[in-house]
Amino acid sequence: MAVKIRLRRLGAKKAPFYRVVVADSRFSRNGRFIEEIGYFDPTKEPAIVNIDGEKAKYWIANGAQPTDTVKALLKKNGVI
């Protein structure tokens, strides 16, 4: 099972809101996920990022691969 840490899109048209989730890579972007570890709101100025660093470190230690966007958010928050 290839586990990814990725963004799940919510919100209205032209007003995105994302949740950072741990999910099996075989499921769709907004489909089934294992655990929610934070959120990202790019519509605010500055963008709001709230990620549980402990959960993110746990999942990365257990083999979950963050996507490029999530990796940038984790670096910005000082998790990795």
mmCIF file with all atom_site columns, N, CA and C in Angstrom:
data_model
loop_
_atom_site.group_PDB
_atom_site.id
_atom_site.type_symbol
_atom_site.label_atom_id
_atom_site.label_alt_id
_atom_site.label_comp_id
_atom_site.label_asym_id
_atom_site.label_entity_id
_atom_site.label_seq_id
_atom_site.pdbx_PDB_ins_code
_atom_site.Cartn_x
_atom_site.Cartn_y
_atom_site.Cartn_z
_atom_site.occupancy
_atom_site.B_iso_or_equiv
_atom_site.pdbx_formal_charge
_atom_site.auth_seq_id
_atom_site.auth_comp_id
_atom_site.auth_asym_id
_atom_site.auth_atom_id
_atom_site.pdbx_PDB_model_num
ATOM 1   N N  . MET A 1 1  ? 0.859   -1.179 0.000  1.00 0.00 ? 1  MET A N  1
ATOM 2   C CA . MET A 1 1  ? 0.000   0.000  0.000  1.00 0.00 ? 1  MET A CA 1
ATOM 3   C C  . MET A 1 1  ? 0.898   1.232  0.000  1.00 0.00 ? 1  MET A C  1
ATOM 4   N N  . ALA A 1 2  ? 0.763   2.070  -1.037 1.00 0.00 ? 2  ALA A N  1
ATOM 5   C CA . ALA A 1 2  ? 1.534   3.309  -1.147 1.00 0.00 ? 2  ALA A CA 1
ATOM 6   C C  . ALA A 1 2  ? 0.748   4.434  -0.486 1.00 0.00 ? 2  ALA A C  1
ATOM 7   N N  . VAL A 1 3  ? 1.259   4.906  0.646  1.00 0.00 ? 3  VAL A N  1
ATOM 8   C CA . VAL A 1 3  ? 0.558   5.940  1.407  1.00 0.00 ? 3  VAL A CA 1
ATOM 9   C C  . VAL A 1 3  ? 1.152   7.298  1.079  1.00 0.00 ? 3  VAL A C  1
ATOM 10  N N  . LYS A 1 4  ? 0.283   8.262  0.825  1.00 0.00 ? 4  LYS A N  1
ATOM 11  C CA . LYS A 1 4  ? 0.694   9.627  0.489  1.00 0.00 ? 4  LYS A CA 1
ATOM 12  C C  . LYS A 1 4  ? 0.101   10.602 1.494  1.00 0.00 ? 4  LYS A C  1
ATOM 13  N N  . ILE A 1 5  ? 0.832   11.687 1.723  1.00 0.00 ? 5  ILE A N  1
ATOM 14  C CA . ILE A 1 5  ? 0.289   12.824 2.462  1.00 0.00 ? 5  ILE A CA 1
ATOM 15  C C  . ILE A 1 5  ? -0.012  13.859 1.400  1.00 0.00 ? 5  ILE A C  1
ATOM 16  N N  . ARG A 1 6  ? -1.295  14.182 1.232  1.00 0.00 ? 6  ARG A N  1
ATOM 17  C CA . ARG A 1 6  ? -1.683  15.058 0.131  1.00 0.00 ? 6  ARG A CA 1
ATOM 18  C C  . ARG A 1 6  ? -2.826  15.975 0.525  1.00 0.00 ? 6  ARG A C  1
ATOM 19  N N  . LEU A 1 7  ? -3.199  16.852 -0.407 1.00 0.00 ? 7  LEU A N  1
ATOM 20  C CA . LEU A 1 7  ? -4.267  17.812 -0.164 1.00 0.00 ? 7  LEU A CA 1
ATOM 21  C C  . LEU A 1 7  ? -5.594  17.253 -0.666 1.00 0.00 ? 7  LEU A C  1
ATOM 22  N N  . ARG A 1 8  ? -6.639  17.504 0.103  1.00 0.00 ? 8  ARG A N  1
ATOM 23  C CA . ARG A 1 8  ? -8.007  17.138 -0.274 1.00 0.00 ? 8  ARG A CA 1
ATOM 24  C C  . ARG A 1 8  ? -8.769  18.436 -0.454 1.00 0.00 ? 8  ARG A C  1
ATOM 25  N N  . ARG A 1 9  ? -9.286  18.687 -1.669 1.00 0.00 ? 9  ARG A N  1
ATOM 26  C CA . ARG A 1 9  ? -9.912  19.971 -1.977 1.00 0.00 ? 9  ARG A CA 1
ATOM 27  C C  . ARG A 1 9  ? -11.338 20.036 -1.486 1.00 0.00 ? 9  ARG A C  1
ATOM 28  N N  . LEU A 1 10 ? -11.634 21.140 -0.809 1.00 0.00 ? 10 LEU A N  1
ATOM 29  C CA . LEU A 1 10 ? -12.986 21.448 -0.368 1.00 0.00 ? 10 LEU A CA 1
ATOM 30  C C  . LEU A 1 10 ? -13.272 22.885 -0.783 1.00 0.00 ? 10 LEU A C  1
ATOM 31  N N  . GLY A 1 11 ? -14.443 23.368 -0.457 1.00 0.00 ? 11 GLY A N  1
ATOM 32  C CA . GLY A 1 11 ? -14.771 24.753 -0.760 1.00 0.00 ? 11 GLY A CA 1
ATOM 33  C C  . GLY A 1 11 ? -15.524 24.889 -2.070 1.00 0.00 ? 11 GLY A C  1
ATOM 34  N N  . ALA A 1 12 ? -15.948 26.097 -2.324 1.00 0.00 ? 12 ALA A N  1
ATOM 35  C CA . ALA A 1 12 ? -16.758 26.380 -3.505 1.00 0.00 ? 12 ALA A CA 1
ATOM 36  C C  . ALA A 1 12 ? -15.885 26.616 -4.741 1.00 0.00 ? 12 ALA A C  1
ATOM 37  N N  . LYS A 1 13 ? -16.536 26.771 -5.861 1.00 0.00 ? 13 LYS A N  1
ATOM 38  C CA . LYS A 1 13 ? -15.857 27.095 -7.104 1.00 0.00 ? 13 LYS A CA 1
ATOM 39  C C  . LYS A 1 13 ? -15.131 28.429 -6.938 1.00 0.00 ? 13 LYS A C  1
ATOM 40  N N  . LYS A 1 14 ? -13.882 28.494 -7.338 1.00 0.00 ? 14 LYS A N  1
ATOM 41  C CA . LYS A 1 14 ? -13.030 29.689 -7.242 1.00 0.00 ? 14 LYS A CA 1
ATOM 42  C C  . LYS A 1 14 ? -12.709 30.083 -5.801 1.00 0.00 ? 14 LYS A C  1
ATOM 43  N N  . ALA A 1 15 ? -13.048 29.235 -4.826 1.00 0.00 ? 15 ALA A N  1
ATOM 44  C CA . ALA A 1 15 ? -12.746 29.512 -3.418 1.00 0.00 ? 15 ALA A CA 1
ATOM 45  C C  . ALA A 1 15 ? -12.262 28.221 -2.751 1.00 0.00 ? 15 ALA A C  1
ATOM 46  N N  . PRO A 1 16 ? -11.050 27.779 -3.101 1.00 0.00 ? 16 PRO A N  1
ATOM 47  C CA . PRO A 1 16 ? -10.594 26.489 -2.589 1.00 0.00 ? 16 PRO A CA 1
ATOM 48  C C  . PRO A 1 16 ? -10.216 26.534 -1.119 1.00 0.00 ? 16 PRO A C  1
ATOM 49  N N  . PHE A 1 17 ? -10.376 25.404 -0.472 1.00 0.00 ? 17 PHE A N  1
ATOM 50  C CA . PHE A 1 17 ? -9.958  25.179 0.903  1.00 0.00 ? 17 PHE A CA 1
ATOM 51  C C  . PHE A 1 17 ? -9.469  23.743 0.930  1.00 0.00 ? 17 PHE A C  1
ATOM 52  N N  . TYR A 1 18 ? -8.318  23.492 1.502  1.00 0.00 ? 18 TYR A N  1
ATOM 53  C CA . TYR A 1 18 ? -7.732  22.165 1.451  1.00 0.00 ? 18 TYR A CA 1
ATOM 54  C C  . TYR A 1 18 ? -7.549  21.585 2.845  1.00 0.00 ? 18 TYR A C  1
ATOM 55  N N  . ARG A 1 19 ? -7.718  20.277 2.955  1.00 0.00 ? 19 ARG A N  1
ATOM 56  C CA . ARG A 1 19 ? -7.372  19.548 4.157  1.00 0.00 ? 19 ARG A CA 1
ATOM 57  C C  . ARG A 1 19 ? -6.164  18.691 3.818  1.00 0.00 ? 19 ARG A C  1
ATOM 58  N N  . VAL A 1 20 ? -5.212  18.623 4.723  1.00 0.00 ? 20 VAL A N  1
ATOM 59  C CA . VAL A 1 20 ? -4.038  17.787 4.540  1.00 0.00 ? 20 VAL A CA 1
ATOM 60  C C  . VAL A 1 20 ? -4.379  16.420 5.124  1.00 0.00 ? 20 VAL A C  1
ATOM 61  N N  . VAL A 1 21 ? -4.358  15.400 4.274  1.00 0.00 ? 21 VAL A N  1
ATOM 62  C CA . VAL A 1 21 ? -4.770  14.064 4.693  1.00 0.00 ? 21 VAL A CA 1
ATOM 63  C C  . VAL A 1 21 ? -3.707  13.031 4.346  1.00 0.00 ? 21 VAL A C  1
ATOM 64  N N  . VAL A 1 22 ? -3.752  11.935 5.070  1.00 0.00 ? 22 VAL A N  1
ATOM 65  C CA . VAL A 1 22 ? -2.939  10.762 4.770  1.00 0.00 ? 22 VAL A CA 1
ATOM 66  C C  . VAL A 1 22 ? -3.876  9.783  4.070  1.00 0.00 ? 22 VAL A C  1
ATOM 67  N N  . ALA A 1 23 ? -3.514  9.385  2.837  1.00 0.00 ? 23 ALA A N  1
ATOM 68  C CA . ALA A 1 23 ? -4.409  8.541  2.053  1.00 0.00 ? 23 ALA A CA 1
ATOM 69  C C  . ALA A 1 23 ? -3.624  7.533  1.229  1.00 0.00 ? 23 ALA A C  1
ATOM 70  N N  . ASP A 1 24 ? -4.283  6.440  0.907  1.00 0.00 ? 24 ASP A N  1
ATOM 71  C CA . ASP A 1 24 ? -3.734  5.464  -0.017 1.00 0.00 ? 24 ASP A CA 1
ATOM 72  C C  . ASP A 1 24 ? -3.716  6.116  -1.398 1.00 0.00 ? 24 ASP A C  1
ATOM 73  N N  . SER A 1 25 ? -2.617  5.985  -2.113 1.00 0.00 ? 25 SER A N  1
ATOM 74  C CA . SER A 1 25 ? -2.477  6.660  -3.409 1.00 0.00 ? 25 SER A CA 1
ATOM 75  C C  . SER A 1 25 ? -3.444  6.133  -4.464 1.00 0.00 ? 25 SER A C  1
ATOM 76  N N  . ARG A 1 26 ? -4.035  4.967  -4.240 1.00 0.00 ? 26 ARG A N  1
ATOM 77  C CA . ARG A 1 26 ? -4.955  4.403  -5.233 1.00 0.00 ? 26 ARG A CA 1
ATOM 78  C C  . ARG A 1 26 ? -6.328  5.039  -5.204 1.00 0.00 ? 26 ARG A C  1
ATOM 79  N N  . PHE A 1 27 ? -6.652  5.769  -4.139 1.00 0.00 ? 27 PHE A N  1
ATOM 80  C CA . PHE A 1 27 ? -7.958  6.395  -4.049 1.00 0.00 ? 27 PHE A CA 1
ATOM 81  C C  . PHE A 1 27 ? -7.934  7.797  -4.642 1.00 0.00 ? 27 PHE A C  1
ATOM 82  N N  . SER A 1 28 ? -9.104  8.296  -5.003 1.00 0.00 ? 28 SER A N  1
ATOM 83  C CA . SER A 1 28 ? -9.197  9.588  -5.682 1.00 0.00 ? 28 SER A CA 1
ATOM 84  C C  . SER A 1 28 ? -8.811  10.733 -4.758 1.00 0.00 ? 28 SER A C  1
ATOM 85  N N  . ARG A 1 29 ? -8.612  11.904 -5.336 1.00 0.00 ? 29 ARG A N  1
ATOM 86  C CA . ARG A 1 29 ? -8.154  13.079 -4.597 1.00 0.00 ? 29 ARG A CA 1
ATOM 87  C C  . ARG A 1 29 ? -9.049  13.407 -3.417 1.00 0.00 ? 29 ARG A C  1
ATOM 88  N N  . ASN A 1 30 ? -10.351 13.373 -3.618 1.00 0.00 ? 30 ASN A N  1
ATOM 89  C CA . ASN A 1 30 ? -11.295 13.694 -2.559 1.00 0.00 ? 30 ASN A CA 1
ATOM 90  C C  . ASN A 1 30 ? -11.965 12.446 -1.988 1.00 0.00 ? 30 ASN A C  1
ATOM 91  N N  . GLY A 1 31 ? -11.390 11.302 -2.263 1.00 0.00 ? 31 GLY A N  1
ATOM 92  C CA . GLY A 1 31 ? -11.994 10.048 -1.820 1.00 0.00 ? 31 GLY A CA 1
ATOM 93  C C  . GLY A 1 31 ? -11.598 9.664  -0.411 1.00 0.00 ? 31 GLY A C  1
ATOM 94  N N  . ARG A 1 32 ? -11.588 8.377  -0.189 1.00 0.00 ? 32 ARG A N  1
ATOM 95  C CA . ARG A 1 32 ? -11.327 7.824  1.134  1.00 0.00 ? 32 ARG A CA 1
ATOM 96  C C  . ARG A 1 32 ? -9.915  8.168  1.604  1.00 0.00 ? 32 ARG A C  1
ATOM 97  N N  . PHE A 1 33 ? -9.782  8.445  2.892  1.00 0.00 ? 33 PHE A N  1
ATOM 98  C CA . PHE A 1 33 ? -8.467  8.750  3.455  1.00 0.00 ? 33 PHE A CA 1
ATOM 99  C C  . PHE A 1 33 ? -8.325  8.070  4.803  1.00 0.00 ? 33 PHE A C  1
ATOM 100 N N  . ILE A 1 34 ? -7.086  8.007  5.290  1.00 0.00 ? 34 ILE A N  1
ATOM 101 C CA . ILE A 1 34 ? -6.796  7.316  6.548  1.00 0.00 ? 34 ILE A CA 1
ATOM 102 C C  . ILE A 1 34 ? -6.938  8.263  7.731  1.00 0.00 ? 34 ILE A C  1
ATOM 103 N N  . GLU A 1 35 ? -6.302  9.444  7.634  1.00 0.00 ? 35 GLU A N  1
ATOM 104 C CA . GLU A 1 35 ? -6.321  10.382 8.745  1.00 0.00 ? 35 GLU A CA 1
ATOM 105 C C  . GLU A 1 35 ? -6.154  11.805 8.227  1.00 0.00 ? 35 GLU A C  1
ATOM 106 N N  . GLU A 1 36 ? -6.814  12.734 8.883  1.00 0.00 ? 36 GLU A N  1
ATOM 107 C CA . GLU A 1 36 ? -6.677  14.159 8.567  1.00 0.00 ? 36 GLU A CA 1
ATOM 108 C C  . GLU A 1 36 ? -5.672  14.754 9.543  1.00 0.00 ? 36 GLU A C  1
ATOM 109 N N  . ILE A 1 37 ? -4.635  15.442 9.013  1.00 0.00 ? 37 ILE A N  1
ATOM 110 C CA . ILE A 1 37 ? -3.593  15.966 9.899  1.00 0.00 ? 37 ILE A CA 1
ATOM 111 C C  . ILE A 1 37 ? -3.473  17.485 9.868  1.00 0.00 ? 37 ILE A C  1
ATOM 112 N N  . GLY A 1 38 ? -4.323  18.172 9.090  1.00 0.00 ? 38 GLY A N  1
ATOM 113 C CA . GLY A 1 38 ? -4.255  19.631 9.087  1.00 0.00 ? 38 GLY A CA 1
ATOM 114 C C  . GLY A 1 38 ? -5.099  20.233 7.989  1.00 0.00 ? 38 GLY A C  1
ATOM 115 N N  . TYR A 1 39 ? -4.937  21.557 7.804  1.00 0.00 ? 39 TYR A N  1
ATOM 116 C CA . TYR A 1 39 ? -5.658  22.244 6.741  1.00 0.00 ? 39 TYR A CA 1
ATOM 117 C C  . TYR A 1 39 ? -4.817  23.378 6.174  1.00 0.00 ? 39 TYR A C  1
ATOM 118 N N  . PHE A 1 40 ? -5.214  23.849 4.981  1.00 0.00 ? 40 PHE A N  1
ATOM 119 C CA . PHE A 1 40 ? -4.513  24.899 4.254  1.00 0.00 ? 40 PHE A CA 1
ATOM 120 C C  . PHE A 1 40 ? -5.566  25.762 3.560  1.00 0.00 ? 40 PHE A C  1
ATOM 121 N N  . ASP A 1 41 ? -5.543  27.067 3.852  1.00 0.00 ? 41 ASP A N  1
ATOM 122 C CA . ASP A 1 41 ? -6.496  28.001 3.247  1.00 0.00 ? 41 ASP A CA 1
ATOM 123 C C  . ASP A 1 41 ? -5.727  29.063 2.465  1.00 0.00 ? 41 ASP A C  1
ATOM 124 N N  . PRO A 1 42 ? -5.598  28.884 1.131  1.00 0.00 ? 42 PRO A N  1
ATOM 125 C CA . PRO A 1 42 ? -4.826  29.838 0.335  1.00 0.00 ? 42 PRO A CA 1
ATOM 126 C C  . PRO A 1 42 ? -5.578  31.123 0.003  1.00 0.00 ? 42 PRO A C  1
ATOM 127 N N  . THR A 1 43 ? -6.863  31.205 0.313  1.00 0.00 ? 43 THR A N  1
ATOM 128 C CA . THR A 1 43 ? -7.634  32.389 -0.059 1.00 0.00 ? 43 THR A CA 1
ATOM 129 C C  . THR A 1 43 ? -7.398  33.562 0.880  1.00 0.00 ? 43 THR A C  1
ATOM 130 N N  . LYS A 1 44 ? -6.912  33.299 2.085  1.00 0.00 ? 44 LYS A N  1
ATOM 131 C CA . LYS A 1 44 ? -6.640  34.369 3.041  1.00 0.00 ? 44 LYS A CA 1
ATOM 132 C C  . LYS A 1 44 ? -5.288  35.007 2.734  1.00 0.00 ? 44 LYS A C  1
ATOM 133 N N  . GLU A 1 45 ? -5.070  36.192 3.268  1.00 0.00 ? 45 GLU A N  1
ATOM 134 C CA . GLU A 1 45 ? -3.785  36.871 3.068  1.00 0.00 ? 45 GLU A CA 1
ATOM 135 C C  . GLU A 1 45 ? -3.198  37.198 4.424  1.00 0.00 ? 45 GLU A C  1
ATOM 136 N N  . PRO A 1 46 ? -2.120  36.599 4.863  1.00 0.00 ? 46 PRO A N  1
ATOM 137 C CA . PRO A 1 46 ? -1.373  35.499 4.230  1.00 0.00 ? 46 PRO A CA 1
ATOM 138 C C  . PRO A 1 46 ? -2.110  34.169 4.369  1.00 0.00 ? 46 PRO A C  1
ATOM 139 N N  . ALA A 1 47 ? -1.698  33.205 3.562  1.00 0.00 ? 47 ALA A N  1
ATOM 140 C CA . ALA A 1 47 ? -2.353  31.898 3.559  1.00 0.00 ? 47 ALA A CA 1
ATOM 141 C C  . ALA A 1 47 ? -2.237  31.246 4.934  1.00 0.00 ? 47 ALA A C  1
ATOM 142 N N  . ILE A 1 48 ? -3.303  30.599 5.364  1.00 0.00 ? 48 ILE A N  1
ATOM 143 C CA . ILE A 1 48 ? -3.347  29.946 6.670  1.00 0.00 ? 48 ILE A CA 1
ATOM 144 C C  . ILE A 1 48 ? -2.976  28.471 6.498  1.00 0.00 ? 48 ILE A C  1
ATOM 145 N N  . VAL A 1 49 ? -1.955  28.046 7.251  1.00 0.00 ? 49 VAL A N  1
ATOM 146 C CA . VAL A 1 49 ? -1.520  26.655 7.226  1.00 0.00 ? 49 VAL A CA 1
ATOM 147 C C  . VAL A 1 49 ? -1.492  26.155 8.658  1.00 0.00 ? 49 VAL A C  1
ATOM 148 N N  . ASN A 1 50 ? -2.185  25.055 8.922  1.00 0.00 ? 50 ASN A N  1
ATOM 149 C CA . ASN A 1 50 ? -2.200  24.467 10.258 1.00 0.00 ? 50 ASN A CA 1
ATOM 150 C C  . ASN A 1 50 ? -2.047  22.964 10.089 1.00 0.00 ? 50 ASN A C  1
ATOM 151 N N  . ILE A 1 51 ? -0.855  22.448 10.433 1.00 0.00 ? 51 ILE A N  1
ATOM 152 C CA . ILE A 1 51 ? -0.568  21.025 10.288 1.00 0.00 ? 51 ILE A CA 1
ATOM 153 C C  . ILE A 1 51 ? -0.051  20.497 11.620 1.00 0.00 ? 51 ILE A C  1
ATOM 154 N N  . ASP A 1 52 ? -0.571  19.354 12.044 1.00 0.00 ? 52 ASP A N  1
ATOM 155 C CA . ASP A 1 52 ? -0.104  18.704 13.259 1.00 0.00 ? 52 ASP A CA 1
ATOM 156 C C  . ASP A 1 52 ? 1.250   18.061 12.964 1.00 0.00 ? 52 ASP A C  1
ATOM 157 N N  . GLY A 1 53 ? 2.308   18.673 13.462 1.00 0.00 ? 53 GLY A N  1
ATOM 158 C CA . GLY A 1 53 ? 3.664   18.223 13.171 1.00 0.00 ? 53 GLY A CA 1
ATOM 159 C C  . GLY A 1 53 ? 3.969   16.835 13.681 1.00 0.00 ? 53 GLY A C  1
ATOM 160 N N  . GLU A 1 54 ? 3.438   16.480 14.846 1.00 0.00 ? 54 GLU A N  1
ATOM 161 C CA . GLU A 1 54 ? 3.687   15.155 15.410 1.00 0.00 ? 54 GLU A CA 1
ATOM 162 C C  . GLU A 1 54 ? 3.098   14.050 14.540 1.00 0.00 ? 54 GLU A C  1
ATOM 163 N N  . LYS A 1 55 ? 1.863   14.260 14.075 1.00 0.00 ? 55 LYS A N  1
ATOM 164 C CA . LYS A 1 55 ? 1.230   13.262 13.214 1.00 0.00 ? 55 LYS A CA 1
ATOM 165 C C  . LYS A 1 55 ? 1.958   13.160 11.875 1.00 0.00 ? 55 LYS A C  1
ATOM 166 N N  . ALA A 1 56 ? 2.383   14.309 11.330 1.00 0.00 ? 56 ALA A N  1
ATOM 167 C CA . ALA A 1 56 ? 3.103   14.300 10.057 1.00 0.00 ? 56 ALA A CA 1
ATOM 168 C C  . ALA A 1 56 ? 4.420   13.536 10.196 1.00 0.00 ? 56 ALA A C  1
ATOM 169 N N  . LYS A 1 57 ? 5.169   13.785 11.265 1.00 0.00 ? 57 LYS A N  1
ATOM 170 C CA . LYS A 1 57 ? 6.431   13.071 11.490 1.00 0.00 ? 57 LYS A CA 1
ATOM 171 C C  . LYS A 1 57 ? 6.190   11.581 11.670 1.00 0.00 ? 57 LYS A C  1
ATOM 172 N N  . TYR A 1 58 ? 5.109   11.234 12.382 1.00 0.00 ? 58 TYR A N  1
ATOM 173 C CA . TYR A 1 58 ? 4.773   9.823  12.579 1.00 0.00 ? 58 TYR A CA 1
ATOM 174 C C  . TYR A 1 58 ? 4.546   9.125  11.237 1.00 0.00 ? 58 TYR A C  1
ATOM 175 N N  . TRP A 1 59 ? 3.740   9.740  10.382 1.00 0.00 ? 59 TRP A N  1
ATOM 176 C CA . TRP A 1 59 ? 3.420   9.109  9.106  1.00 0.00 ? 59 TRP A CA 1
ATOM 177 C C  . TRP A 1 59 ? 4.623   9.050  8.184  1.00 0.00 ? 59 TRP A C  1
ATOM 178 N N  . ILE A 1 60 ? 5.463   10.092 8.188  1.00 0.00 ? 60 ILE A N  1
ATOM 179 C CA . ILE A 1 60 ? 6.662   10.074 7.346  1.00 0.00 ? 60 ILE A CA 1
ATOM 180 C C  . ILE A 1 60 ? 7.621   8.987  7.837  1.00 0.00 ? 60 ILE A C  1
ATOM 181 N N  . ALA A 1 61 ? 7.739   8.833  9.150  1.00 0.00 ? 61 ALA A N  1
ATOM 182 C CA . ALA A 1 61 ? 8.596   7.784  9.712  1.00 0.00 ? 61 ALA A CA 1
ATOM 183 C C  . ALA A 1 61 ? 8.088   6.392  9.345  1.00 0.00 ? 61 ALA A C  1
ATOM 184 N N  . ASN A 1 62 ? 6.791   6.261  9.135  1.00 0.00 ? 62 ASN A N  1
ATOM 185 C CA . ASN A 1 62 ? 6.212   4.965  8.771  1.00 0.00 ? 62 ASN A CA 1
ATOM 186 C C  . ASN A 1 62 ? 6.069   4.779  7.269  1.00 0.00 ? 62 ASN A C  1
ATOM 187 N N  . GLY A 1 63 ? 6.694   5.643  6.468  1.00 0.00 ? 63 GLY A N  1
ATOM 188 C CA . GLY A 1 63 ? 6.771   5.416  5.027  1.00 0.00 ? 63 GLY A CA 1
ATOM 189 C C  . GLY A 1 63 ? 5.855   6.232  4.156  1.00 0.00 ? 63 GLY A C  1
ATOM 190 N N  . ALA A 1 64 ? 5.073   7.135  4.714  1.00 0.00 ? 64 ALA A N  1
ATOM 191 C CA . ALA A 1 64 ? 4.188   7.960  3.881  1.00 0.00 ? 64 ALA A CA 1
ATOM 192 C C  . ALA A 1 64 ? 5.023   8.991  3.125  1.00 0.00 ? 64 ALA A C  1
ATOM 193 N N  . GLN A 1 65 ? 4.706   9.180  1.849  1.00 0.00 ? 65 GLN A N  1
ATOM 194 C CA . GLN A 1 65 ? 5.429   10.126 1.002  1.00 0.00 ? 65 GLN A CA 1
ATOM 195 C C  . GLN A 1 65 ? 4.591   11.385 0.800  1.00 0.00 ? 65 GLN A C  1
ATOM 196 N N  . PRO A 1 66 ? 5.073   12.558 1.234  1.00 0.00 ? 66 PRO A N  1
ATOM 197 C CA . PRO A 1 66 ? 4.314   13.786 0.977  1.00 0.00 ? 66 PRO A CA 1
ATOM 198 C C  . PRO A 1 66 ? 4.424   14.199 -0.491 1.00 0.00 ? 66 PRO A C  1
ATOM 199 N N  . THR A 1 67 ? 3.361   14.770 -1.016 1.00 0.00 ? 67 THR A N  1
ATOM 200 C CA . THR A 1 67 ? 3.410   15.312 -2.368 1.00 0.00 ? 67 THR A CA 1
ATOM 201 C C  . THR A 1 67 ? 4.277   16.569 -2.352 1.00 0.00 ? 67 THR A C  1
ATOM 202 N N  . ASP A 1 68 ? 4.606   17.095 -3.525 1.00 0.00 ? 68 ASP A N  1
ATOM 203 C CA . ASP A 1 68 ? 5.478   18.269 -3.608 1.00 0.00 ? 68 ASP A CA 1
ATOM 204 C C  . ASP A 1 68 ? 4.884   19.469 -2.881 1.00 0.00 ? 68 ASP A C  1
ATOM 205 N N  . THR A 1 69 ? 3.596   19.699 -3.047 1.00 0.00 ? 69 THR A N  1
ATOM 206 C CA . THR A 1 69 ? 2.931   20.835 -2.401 1.00 0.00 ? 69 THR A CA 1
ATOM 207 C C  . THR A 1 69 ? 2.931   20.673 -0.889 1.00 0.00 ? 69 THR A C  1
ATOM 208 N N  . VAL A 1 70 ? 2.608   19.480 -0.419 1.00 0.00 ? 70 VAL A N  1
ATOM 209 C CA . VAL A 1 70 ? 2.577   19.237 1.024  1.00 0.00 ? 70 VAL A CA 1
ATOM 210 C C  . VAL A 1 70 ? 3.987   19.320 1.603  1.00 0.00 ? 70 VAL A C  1
ATOM 211 N N  . LYS A 1 71 ? 4.980   18.853 0.854  1.00 0.00 ? 71 LYS A N  1
ATOM 212 C CA . LYS A 1 71 ? 6.358   18.938 1.329  1.00 0.00 ? 71 LYS A CA 1
ATOM 213 C C  . LYS A 1 71 ? 6.763   20.400 1.521  1.00 0.00 ? 71 LYS A C  1
ATOM 214 N N  . ALA A 1 72 ? 6.361   21.276 0.599  1.00 0.00 ? 72 ALA A N  1
ATOM 215 C CA . ALA A 1 72 ? 6.652   22.705 0.734  1.00 0.00 ? 72 ALA A CA 1
ATOM 216 C C  . ALA A 1 72 ? 5.951   23.295 1.960  1.00 0.00 ? 72 ALA A C  1
ATOM 217 N N  . LEU A 1 73 ? 4.707   22.885 2.205  1.00 0.00 ? 73 LEU A N  1
ATOM 218 C CA . LEU A 1 73 ? 3.971   23.370 3.382  1.00 0.00 ? 73 LEU A CA 1
ATOM 219 C C  . LEU A 1 73 ? 4.620   22.889 4.672  1.00 0.00 ? 73 LEU A C  1
ATOM 220 N N  . LEU A 1 74 ? 5.090   21.644 4.675  1.00 0.00 ? 74 LEU A N  1
ATOM 221 C CA . LEU A 1 74 ? 5.755   21.104 5.873  1.00 0.00 ? 74 LEU A CA 1
ATOM 222 C C  . LEU A 1 74 ? 7.071   21.826 6.146  1.00 0.00 ? 74 LEU A C  1
ATOM 223 N N  . LYS A 1 75 ? 7.803   22.147 5.089  1.00 0.00 ? 75 LYS A N  1
ATOM 224 C CA . LYS A 1 75 ? 9.037   22.903 5.264  1.00 0.00 ? 75 LYS A CA 1
ATOM 225 C C  . LYS A 1 75 ? 8.754   24.304 5.786  1.00 0.00 ? 75 LYS A C  1
ATOM 226 N N  . LYS A 1 76 ? 7.699   24.908 5.272  1.00 0.00 ? 76 LYS A N  1
ATOM 227 C CA . LYS A 1 76 ? 7.316   26.254 5.707  1.00 0.00 ? 76 LYS A CA 1
ATOM 228 C C  . LYS A 1 76 ? 6.942   26.274 7.185  1.00 0.00 ? 76 LYS A C  1
ATOM 229 N N  . ASN A 1 77 ? 6.328   25.199 7.676  1.00 0.00 ? 77 ASN A N  1
ATOM 230 C CA . ASN A 1 77 ? 5.939   25.093 9.083  1.00 0.00 ? 77 ASN A CA 1
ATOM 231 C C  . ASN A 1 77 ? 7.055   24.566 9.969  1.00 0.00 ? 77 ASN A C  1
ATOM 232 N N  . GLY A 1 78 ? 8.179   24.154 9.368  1.00 0.00 ? 78 GLY A N  1
ATOM 233 C CA . GLY A 1 78 ? 9.306   23.667 10.153 1.00 0.00 ? 78 GLY A CA 1
ATOM 234 C C  . GLY A 1 78 ? 9.171   22.237 10.620 1.00 0.00 ? 78 GLY A C  1
ATOM 235 N N  . VAL A 1 79 ? 8.307   21.462 9.990  1.00 0.00 ? 79 VAL A N  1
ATOM 236 C CA . VAL A 1 79 ? 8.122   20.060 10.378 1.00 0.00 ? 79 VAL A CA 1
ATOM 237 C C  . VAL A 1 79 ? 9.261   19.214 9.820  1.00 0.00 ? 79 VAL A C  1
ATOM 238 N N  . ILE A 1 80 ? 9.648   19.469 8.573  1.00 0.00 ? 80 ILE A N  1
ATOM 239 C CA . ILE A 1 80 ? 10.793  18.745 7.985  1.00 0.00 ? 80 ILE A CA 1
ATOM 240 C C  . ILE A 1 80 ? 11.830  19.726 7.504  1.00 0.00 ? 80 ILE A C  1
#
